[in-house]
Amino acid sequence: MREAIDDEAPLDAPSDDSFLQHIDETELEHALKPVRTSNRPALWPLMERRIKARENTDLQVHIGDELIHCHLLPLQCFSEYFERQVTPGQAVVELPEQEIRPAAFRIVYEWILDSNQPLEWQHFVAVLSAAEFLQVPALIERCWLHLDNPRVVENVAFYVYMQAQQFATSNELQTMMLRRICRYFLALVSTPEFCELSLADLGVLLSSNIIAIFDETDVLYAACQWLLYDWLDRKELIEDVMCLVRFKSMHTGDLARLCVFHECTELQPILRHPATKQLVDEALAYICSPRNIAGSSERATTGDGRKRSSAERVRLVPDSLETLAYVTGEGSFNEFKIFLHVMQKKPTIWRTFRVSEENAGLLDDMVGCTEAN
C-alpha cells in the first residue's frame, strides 16, 4: 500500500529514471503560487448575520410566561452571570421576572449583539436593573451615563424614582433621585404618591437640604400630611417623622403657636404627642438662648463670606400672586392644604418658583439643580 504523501515534506531524491529528475521545488513553488488571494467571505460577518437573525439558537431564556431564543456565546462574552452560571449545552435558563422584565432582557440581548442599539428612555431603569442582575458592566455604565446627568432632576427625578421602585436592586438609584428634588418638593407633596412613600424614603426626602421651601413649617405640614394619609397605621410613627422636621429653623412665633396647640383639630394628636412637644420646647430654648441670639451657634462661612446655618434648606422667594398669598397668610395647616390644591390645579406652577440667592450655595449638593432654575 502506498503511504500518504506529507505535503510539508521535501521531495525525495529521485532515482535515475524518475520523472522527479526533471523538476525541483523552486520551480514548483514559483509555478503553483496563488495568483490572487481567496475570495471566500470572511467568517465573522456570516456568523454575525446568522446570530442576529436568531438562526440555530442554542439557549432558551425563560422569564415569567415568555420564552426567548438566544445564542449563549454572545451572552457569555458580555454577561458575567451567563459566563459563570450557565454551562454549554444547557438548554433553558430561568430568570426572575421581579429583577428582569422580558422586554428589558430583549433590549440587553439586542445591545449585546449591536452596541449601537439605541436605548429608549422608557426602559432605562428596567434595563439598568437587568444589566445589574446579569452583570453586564459596559451596559451598566451606559445606563448610569443616561440617568446621572444634570437634566435628571425635579419631577423627572421622581419619575425615575417611581420606576426604580419596581426593582429590588435599585435602592441606590431611588435614594439618588429623591435627593435631586428641589423646587418640585411642594408640588410633589400635593400628590398621593408623596403620601404613599415609605417611612425610609420619606426620611431621605425630608432630610435633604435641597428641598426648596418658603419656611420650615412647610416641612412640618408635609410630614403631617404624610401621617394623616394613613393615620391608623402611621400614628405610631409620629416621633420618627417629627424628628425629620428642623424645628430649630422655625420662627419663634410659629413655635409659640405650636406650643399652645393653636392649630386645626386634625393636627392636635400630632402636636400634643410628647415627642413633638419636646422638639418644640427644645427649639424654643435653643432659639432664645443668649448664645444663639449672639449669632455664634451652628454658623458656617461660605466661600463668598456669607454665613448660613449648616442645617439650612433651600428657600423659595415668593414673587407670584399664588406664593405671596400663601406666605402672607396665617401660616396654618389649612392654608397649606389650600396652596397644595392650587398646585394640583396648576401642576406646572412650581417651575415659576425662584430660589433665594442667599441659599444658592446649597445647590452644589445636587447635580444640575442650578441648571433647573
Tab-separated table of C-alpha atoms in Angstrom:
chain	number	residue	atom	x	y	z
A	1	MET	CA	0.000	0.000	0.000
A	2	ARG	CA	1.302	3.421	-0.893
A	3	GLU	CA	1.869	5.669	2.081
A	4	ALA	CA	0.173	9.048	2.205
A	5	ILE	CA	2.369	11.869	0.991
A	6	ASP	CA	3.220	14.536	3.559
A	7	ASP	CA	2.535	17.907	1.910
A	8	GLU	CA	5.115	19.562	4.097
A	9	ALA	CA	7.929	17.074	3.363
A	10	PRO	CA	10.588	17.913	0.748
A	11	LEU	CA	10.807	15.862	-2.426
A	12	ASP	CA	12.751	12.638	-2.016
A	13	ALA	CA	15.910	12.213	-4.013
A	14	PRO	CA	14.766	10.856	-7.401
A	15	SER	CA	16.042	7.625	-8.900
A	16	ASP	CA	17.976	7.750	-12.148
A	17	ASP	CA	14.909	7.149	-14.305
A	18	SER	CA	12.339	9.092	-12.238
A	19	PHE	CA	10.283	11.979	-13.523
A	20	LEU	CA	11.379	13.960	-10.477
A	21	GLN	CA	14.765	14.442	-12.120
A	22	HIS	CA	13.036	16.899	-14.414
A	23	ILE	CA	11.617	19.249	-11.752
A	24	ASP	CA	12.622	20.835	-8.449
A	25	GLU	CA	10.868	22.507	-5.515
A	26	THR	CA	11.771	26.053	-6.531
A	27	GLU	CA	10.113	25.596	-9.911
A	28	LEU	CA	7.031	24.064	-8.314
A	29	GLU	CA	6.726	26.853	-5.746
A	30	HIS	CA	7.008	29.531	-8.417
A	31	ALA	CA	4.522	27.880	-10.747
A	32	LEU	CA	1.893	26.931	-8.190
A	33	LYS	CA	1.919	30.129	-6.116
A	34	PRO	CA	-1.667	31.547	-5.978
A	35	VAL	CA	-2.139	34.395	-8.425
A	36	ARG	CA	-4.619	36.151	-6.086
A	37	THR	CA	-5.943	35.823	-2.559
A	38	SER	CA	-9.003	33.763	-1.803
A	39	ASN	CA	-12.360	35.399	-2.426
A	40	ARG	CA	-14.050	33.336	0.296
A	41	PRO	CA	-16.290	35.515	2.534
A	42	ALA	CA	-14.945	36.304	5.988
A	43	LEU	CA	-16.286	34.041	8.718
A	44	TRP	CA	-17.417	36.588	11.323
A	45	PRO	CA	-19.848	38.597	9.133
A	46	LEU	CA	-21.560	35.351	8.168
A	47	MET	CA	-21.767	34.253	11.798
A	48	GLU	CA	-22.922	37.703	12.909
A	49	ARG	CA	-25.721	37.719	10.343
A	50	ARG	CA	-26.929	34.301	11.461
A	51	ILE	CA	-26.686	35.188	15.169
A	52	LYS	CA	-28.636	38.416	14.709
A	53	ALA	CA	-31.217	36.523	12.657
A	54	ARG	CA	-31.574	34.074	15.589
A	55	GLU	CA	-30.664	31.123	13.378
A	56	ASN	CA	-29.708	27.883	15.116
A	57	THR	CA	-30.112	29.303	18.621
A	58	ASP	CA	-28.816	27.078	21.389
A	59	LEU	CA	-30.411	28.599	24.504
A	60	GLN	CA	-33.923	29.392	25.708
A	61	VAL	CA	-34.272	32.119	28.346
A	62	HIS	CA	-37.463	31.700	30.361
A	63	ILE	CA	-38.811	34.857	32.102
A	64	GLY	CA	-42.314	34.665	33.513
A	65	ASP	CA	-44.538	33.296	30.769
A	66	GLU	CA	-42.179	34.238	27.950
A	67	LEU	CA	-39.534	32.146	26.240
A	68	ILE	CA	-36.752	33.981	24.415
A	69	HIS	CA	-34.446	32.158	21.993
A	70	CYS	CA	-30.792	33.237	22.148
A	71	HIS	CA	-27.231	32.233	21.427
A	72	LEU	CA	-25.245	31.503	24.575
A	73	LEU	CA	-21.808	32.568	23.331
A	74	PRO	CA	-22.582	36.308	22.845
A	75	LEU	CA	-24.242	36.386	26.270
A	76	GLN	CA	-21.188	34.813	27.877
A	77	CYS	CA	-18.923	37.358	26.193
A	78	PHE	CA	-20.601	40.290	27.981
A	79	SER	CA	-22.547	38.874	30.935
A	80	GLU	CA	-20.676	37.546	33.942
A	81	TYR	CA	-23.901	35.844	35.055
A	82	PHE	CA	-24.127	33.734	31.894
A	83	GLU	CA	-20.386	33.126	31.957
A	84	ARG	CA	-20.480	31.710	35.483
A	85	GLN	CA	-23.964	30.283	35.906
A	86	VAL	CA	-24.751	28.757	32.511
A	87	THR	CA	-22.838	25.841	31.038
A	88	PRO	CA	-22.540	24.959	27.337
A	89	GLY	CA	-25.260	22.512	26.381
A	90	GLN	CA	-27.709	23.857	28.950
A	91	ALA	CA	-30.954	24.224	27.038
A	92	VAL	CA	-33.025	26.506	29.303
A	93	VAL	CA	-32.229	29.297	31.775
A	94	GLU	CA	-34.826	30.596	34.237
A	95	LEU	CA	-34.514	34.293	35.168
A	96	PRO	CA	-36.550	36.064	37.910
A	97	GLU	CA	-39.187	38.376	36.458
A	98	GLN	CA	-39.042	40.653	39.520
A	99	GLU	CA	-35.456	41.502	38.573
A	100	ILE	CA	-35.584	41.241	34.783
A	101	ARG	CA	-38.582	42.061	32.630
A	102	PRO	CA	-38.802	40.181	29.314
A	103	ALA	CA	-38.758	43.454	27.352
A	104	ALA	CA	-35.662	44.600	29.247
A	105	PHE	CA	-33.854	41.316	28.579
A	106	ARG	CA	-34.578	41.634	24.862
A	107	ILE	CA	-33.067	45.127	24.895
A	108	VAL	CA	-29.997	43.839	26.752
A	109	TYR	CA	-29.590	40.992	24.264
A	110	GLU	CA	-30.015	43.288	21.256
A	111	TRP	CA	-27.433	45.657	22.767
A	112	ILE	CA	-25.008	42.748	23.184
A	113	LEU	CA	-25.434	41.925	19.504
A	114	ASP	CA	-25.133	45.588	18.480
A	115	SER	CA	-23.636	48.151	20.882
A	116	ASN	CA	-25.034	50.971	18.734
A	117	GLN	CA	-28.556	49.835	19.508
A	118	PRO	CA	-30.359	52.897	20.972
A	119	LEU	CA	-31.773	52.694	24.492
A	120	GLU	CA	-35.229	54.231	24.803
A	121	TRP	CA	-35.855	56.440	27.837
A	122	GLN	CA	-38.903	54.425	28.892
A	123	HIS	CA	-36.682	51.421	29.597
A	124	PHE	CA	-33.572	52.943	31.228
A	125	VAL	CA	-34.398	51.784	34.752
A	126	ALA	CA	-35.606	48.328	33.689
A	127	VAL	CA	-32.509	47.832	31.538
A	128	LEU	CA	-30.259	49.011	34.378
A	129	SER	CA	-31.865	46.508	36.744
A	130	ALA	CA	-31.454	43.720	34.189
A	131	ALA	CA	-27.849	44.695	33.446
A	132	GLU	CA	-27.007	44.737	37.155
A	133	PHE	CA	-28.532	41.295	37.704
A	134	LEU	CA	-26.838	39.846	34.622
A	135	GLN	CA	-23.593	41.656	35.493
A	136	VAL	CA	-23.030	43.460	32.205
A	137	PRO	CA	-20.559	46.205	33.260
A	138	ALA	CA	-20.460	48.084	29.951
A	139	LEU	CA	-24.246	48.394	29.789
A	140	ILE	CA	-24.499	49.369	33.470
A	141	GLU	CA	-22.078	52.213	32.803
A	142	ARG	CA	-24.066	53.357	29.792
A	143	CYS	CA	-27.353	53.378	31.749
A	144	TRP	CA	-25.791	55.439	34.540
A	145	LEU	CA	-24.497	57.928	31.978
A	146	HIS	CA	-28.108	58.490	30.944
A	147	LEU	CA	-29.543	58.652	34.475
A	148	ASP	CA	-26.780	60.509	36.325
A	149	ASN	CA	-26.840	63.711	34.309
A	150	PRO	CA	-27.850	67.319	35.080
A	151	ARG	CA	-31.204	67.016	33.312
A	152	VAL	CA	-32.492	64.237	35.559
A	153	VAL	CA	-33.782	66.426	38.395
A	154	GLU	CA	-37.045	67.615	39.946
A	155	ASN	CA	-40.161	65.868	38.545
A	156	VAL	CA	-38.030	63.817	36.133
A	157	ALA	CA	-36.032	62.527	39.098
A	158	PHE	CA	-39.223	61.484	40.874
A	159	TYR	CA	-40.401	59.686	37.736
A	160	VAL	CA	-37.148	57.713	37.704
A	161	TYR	CA	-37.589	57.033	41.434
A	162	MET	CA	-41.048	55.582	40.798
A	163	GLN	CA	-39.693	53.387	38.020
A	164	ALA	CA	-36.875	52.189	40.269
A	165	GLN	CA	-39.353	51.178	42.982
A	166	GLN	CA	-40.338	48.217	40.833
A	167	PHE	CA	-36.906	46.626	41.164
A	168	ALA	CA	-35.239	45.331	44.303
A	169	THR	CA	-31.730	46.180	43.093
A	170	SER	CA	-32.403	49.904	42.612
A	171	ASN	CA	-32.150	51.267	46.190
A	172	GLU	CA	-29.123	53.389	45.354
A	173	LEU	CA	-30.909	54.896	42.371
A	174	GLN	CA	-34.046	55.645	44.413
A	175	THR	CA	-32.067	57.484	47.072
A	176	MET	CA	-30.132	59.484	44.497
A	177	MET	CA	-33.309	60.561	42.709
A	178	LEU	CA	-35.071	61.676	45.909
A	179	ARG	CA	-32.067	63.870	46.683
A	180	ARG	CA	-32.442	65.617	43.324
A	181	ILE	CA	-35.817	67.144	44.157
A	182	CYS	CA	-35.573	70.882	44.753
A	183	ARG	CA	-38.226	73.347	43.562
A	184	TYR	CA	-40.602	70.472	42.820
A	185	PHE	CA	-40.884	69.479	46.502
A	186	LEU	CA	-44.133	71.271	47.394
A	187	ALA	CA	-45.780	70.192	44.144
A	188	LEU	CA	-44.794	66.627	44.993
A	189	VAL	CA	-46.376	66.954	48.448
A	190	SER	CA	-49.673	67.744	46.710
A	191	THR	CA	-49.727	64.290	45.070
A	192	PRO	CA	-50.879	60.966	46.525
A	193	GLU	CA	-47.530	59.474	45.527
A	194	PHE	CA	-45.862	61.580	48.222
A	195	CYS	CA	-48.241	60.246	50.855
A	196	GLU	CA	-47.539	56.698	49.695
A	197	LEU	CA	-43.789	56.971	50.273
A	198	SER	CA	-42.300	54.505	52.712
A	199	LEU	CA	-41.002	55.882	56.003
A	200	ALA	CA	-37.437	55.266	54.829
A	201	ASP	CA	-37.949	57.189	51.598
A	202	LEU	CA	-39.790	59.971	53.421
A	203	GLY	CA	-36.740	60.203	55.661
A	204	VAL	CA	-34.418	60.540	52.667
A	205	LEU	CA	-36.568	63.299	51.187
A	206	LEU	CA	-37.185	65.335	54.341
A	207	SER	CA	-33.549	65.008	55.432
A	208	SER	CA	-32.382	66.723	52.269
A	209	ASN	CA	-31.007	70.271	52.334
A	210	ILE	CA	-32.069	70.567	48.712
A	211	ILE	CA	-35.859	70.548	49.038
A	212	ALA	CA	-36.952	74.128	48.392
A	213	ILE	CA	-39.450	75.630	50.841
A	214	PHE	CA	-40.770	79.011	51.908
A	215	ASP	CA	-40.379	78.128	55.574
A	216	GLU	CA	-39.666	75.072	57.729
A	217	THR	CA	-43.366	74.917	58.585
A	218	ASP	CA	-43.801	73.628	55.017
A	219	VAL	CA	-41.807	70.552	56.030
A	220	LEU	CA	-43.811	70.181	59.247
A	221	TYR	CA	-47.093	70.302	57.357
A	222	ALA	CA	-45.778	67.929	54.685
A	223	ALA	CA	-44.847	65.476	57.440
A	224	CYS	CA	-48.322	65.849	58.969
A	225	GLN	CA	-49.880	65.303	55.549
A	226	TRP	CA	-47.979	62.009	55.273
A	227	LEU	CA	-49.016	60.873	58.764
A	228	LEU	CA	-52.690	61.738	58.296
A	229	TYR	CA	-52.900	59.942	54.942
A	230	ASP	CA	-52.910	56.581	56.746
A	231	TRP	CA	-53.402	57.652	60.330
A	232	LEU	CA	-54.366	54.317	61.872
A	233	ASP	CA	-51.190	52.629	60.655
A	234	ARG	CA	-48.895	55.636	60.976
A	235	LYS	CA	-49.842	57.238	64.280
A	236	GLU	CA	-47.179	55.123	65.970
A	237	LEU	CA	-44.583	56.793	63.734
A	238	ILE	CA	-45.130	60.358	64.976
A	239	GLU	CA	-41.797	60.533	66.779
A	240	ASP	CA	-39.841	59.152	63.811
A	241	VAL	CA	-41.475	61.606	61.419
A	242	MET	CA	-41.320	64.674	63.656
A	243	CYS	CA	-37.582	64.141	64.094
A	244	LEU	CA	-37.243	64.906	60.383
A	245	VAL	CA	-38.570	68.436	60.927
A	246	ARG	CA	-35.973	71.086	61.777
A	247	PHE	CA	-37.924	72.926	64.445
A	248	LYS	CA	-34.849	74.989	65.333
A	249	SER	CA	-35.097	76.609	61.896
A	250	MET	CA	-38.628	77.885	62.543
A	251	HIS	CA	-39.612	81.392	63.574
A	252	THR	CA	-40.257	81.937	67.252
A	253	GLY	CA	-43.858	82.951	66.570
A	254	ASP	CA	-44.569	79.711	64.707
A	255	LEU	CA	-43.065	77.651	67.509
A	256	ALA	CA	-45.074	79.543	70.106
A	257	ARG	CA	-48.258	78.839	68.156
A	258	LEU	CA	-47.400	75.149	68.055
A	259	CYS	CA	-46.537	75.199	71.736
A	260	VAL	CA	-50.047	76.318	72.701
A	261	PHE	CA	-51.598	73.962	70.115
A	262	HIS	CA	-53.062	76.833	68.135
A	263	GLU	CA	-53.789	74.715	65.074
A	264	CYS	CA	-56.620	72.816	63.428
A	265	THR	CA	-58.239	69.852	65.142
A	266	GLU	CA	-56.755	67.184	62.888
A	267	LEU	CA	-53.205	68.161	63.903
A	268	GLN	CA	-53.861	68.012	67.643
A	269	PRO	CA	-52.819	64.341	68.091
A	270	ILE	CA	-49.525	65.126	66.365
A	271	LEU	CA	-48.792	68.417	68.128
A	272	ARG	CA	-49.765	67.071	71.557
A	273	HIS	CA	-47.597	63.993	71.192
A	274	PRO	CA	-44.800	64.036	73.823
A	275	ALA	CA	-42.090	63.751	71.159
A	276	THR	CA	-43.425	66.762	69.240
A	277	LYS	CA	-43.817	68.825	72.405
A	278	GLN	CA	-40.245	68.045	73.412
A	279	LEU	CA	-38.887	69.008	69.985
A	280	VAL	CA	-40.802	72.307	70.048
A	281	ASP	CA	-39.641	73.102	73.595
A	282	GLU	CA	-36.028	72.325	72.704
A	283	ALA	CA	-36.258	74.524	69.622
A	284	LEU	CA	-37.657	77.441	71.629
A	285	ALA	CA	-34.940	77.045	74.244
A	286	TYR	CA	-32.305	76.946	71.528
A	287	ILE	CA	-33.602	79.992	69.663
A	288	CYS	CA	-33.989	82.039	72.832
A	289	SER	CA	-30.595	81.107	74.249
A	290	PRO	CA	-28.113	84.012	74.599
A	291	ARG	CA	-25.542	82.121	72.587
A	292	ASN	CA	-27.886	81.751	69.620
A	293	ILE	CA	-29.017	85.348	69.867
A	294	ALA	CA	-25.382	86.386	69.623
A	295	GLY	CA	-25.304	84.532	66.328
A	296	SER	CA	-22.369	82.310	67.151
A	297	SER	CA	-24.025	78.905	67.184
A	298	GLU	CA	-24.044	76.494	64.267
A	299	ARG	CA	-22.799	79.042	61.763
A	300	ALA	CA	-20.542	78.295	58.831
A	301	THR	CA	-18.875	80.750	56.490
A	302	THR	CA	-19.309	80.091	52.792
A	303	GLY	CA	-16.748	80.800	50.119
A	304	ASP	CA	-18.169	84.251	49.406
A	305	GLY	CA	-18.044	85.322	53.041
A	306	ARG	CA	-21.756	84.818	53.761
A	307	LYS	CA	-22.824	82.974	56.877
A	308	ARG	CA	-25.554	80.415	56.973
A	309	SER	CA	-26.745	77.604	59.185
A	310	SER	CA	-25.306	74.206	58.398
A	311	ALA	CA	-28.845	72.798	58.680
A	312	GLU	CA	-30.465	75.353	56.381
A	313	ARG	CA	-32.589	74.258	53.455
A	314	VAL	CA	-33.057	75.934	50.099
A	315	ARG	CA	-35.532	78.806	50.432
A	316	LEU	CA	-38.025	79.961	47.835
A	317	VAL	CA	-38.766	83.608	47.097
A	318	PRO	CA	-42.494	84.444	46.995
A	319	ASP	CA	-42.924	86.621	43.922
A	320	SER	CA	-46.188	85.498	42.320
A	321	LEU	CA	-49.823	86.039	43.257
A	322	GLU	CA	-50.165	82.461	44.481
A	323	THR	CA	-46.973	82.340	46.520
A	324	LEU	CA	-47.453	85.805	48.010
A	325	ALA	CA	-50.987	84.906	49.072
A	326	TYR	CA	-49.642	81.778	50.738
A	327	VAL	CA	-46.729	83.279	52.680
A	328	THR	CA	-48.637	86.362	53.848
A	329	GLY	CA	-51.447	84.298	55.338
A	330	GLU	CA	-51.745	82.894	58.837
A	331	GLY	CA	-49.365	80.052	58.109
A	332	SER	CA	-51.900	77.440	59.168
A	333	PHE	CA	-52.219	73.850	58.036
A	334	ASN	CA	-55.491	74.702	56.300
A	335	GLU	CA	-53.766	77.381	54.225
A	336	PHE	CA	-51.026	74.897	53.421
A	337	LYS	CA	-53.643	72.494	52.061
A	338	ILE	CA	-55.211	75.294	50.030
A	339	PHE	CA	-51.806	76.022	48.496
A	340	LEU	CA	-51.388	72.330	47.678
A	341	HIS	CA	-54.780	72.452	45.970
A	342	VAL	CA	-53.562	75.388	43.866
A	343	MET	CA	-50.601	73.297	42.721
A	344	GLN	CA	-52.910	70.414	41.880
A	345	LYS	CA	-54.903	72.753	39.657
A	346	LYS	CA	-51.743	74.268	38.171
A	347	PRO	CA	-49.293	71.348	38.005
A	348	THR	CA	-46.569	73.389	36.301
A	349	ILE	CA	-46.634	76.367	38.672
A	350	TRP	CA	-43.612	75.034	40.567
A	351	ARG	CA	-41.495	75.857	37.509
A	352	THR	CA	-42.015	79.547	38.313
A	353	PHE	CA	-40.622	79.166	41.849
A	354	ARG	CA	-37.421	81.117	42.333
A	355	VAL	CA	-34.706	80.041	44.746
A	356	SER	CA	-33.270	82.657	47.090
A	357	GLU	CA	-29.805	83.809	46.081
A	358	GLU	CA	-28.732	83.571	49.717
A	359	ASN	CA	-29.144	79.799	49.515
A	360	ALA	CA	-27.605	79.326	46.086
A	361	GLY	CA	-24.550	77.650	47.614
A	362	LEU	CA	-26.698	74.817	48.898
A	363	LEU	CA	-27.461	73.774	45.338
A	364	ASP	CA	-23.914	72.495	44.971
A	365	ASP	CA	-25.143	69.386	46.800
A	366	MET	CA	-27.224	68.360	43.820
A	367	VAL	CA	-26.048	67.871	40.247
A	368	GLY	CA	-27.735	70.195	37.841
A	369	CYS	CA	-30.148	71.942	40.191
A	370	THR	CA	-28.717	75.286	39.141
A	371	GLU	CA	-29.487	74.425	35.527
A	372	ALA	CA	-33.025	73.525	36.530
A	373	ASN	CA	-33.500	77.078	37.700
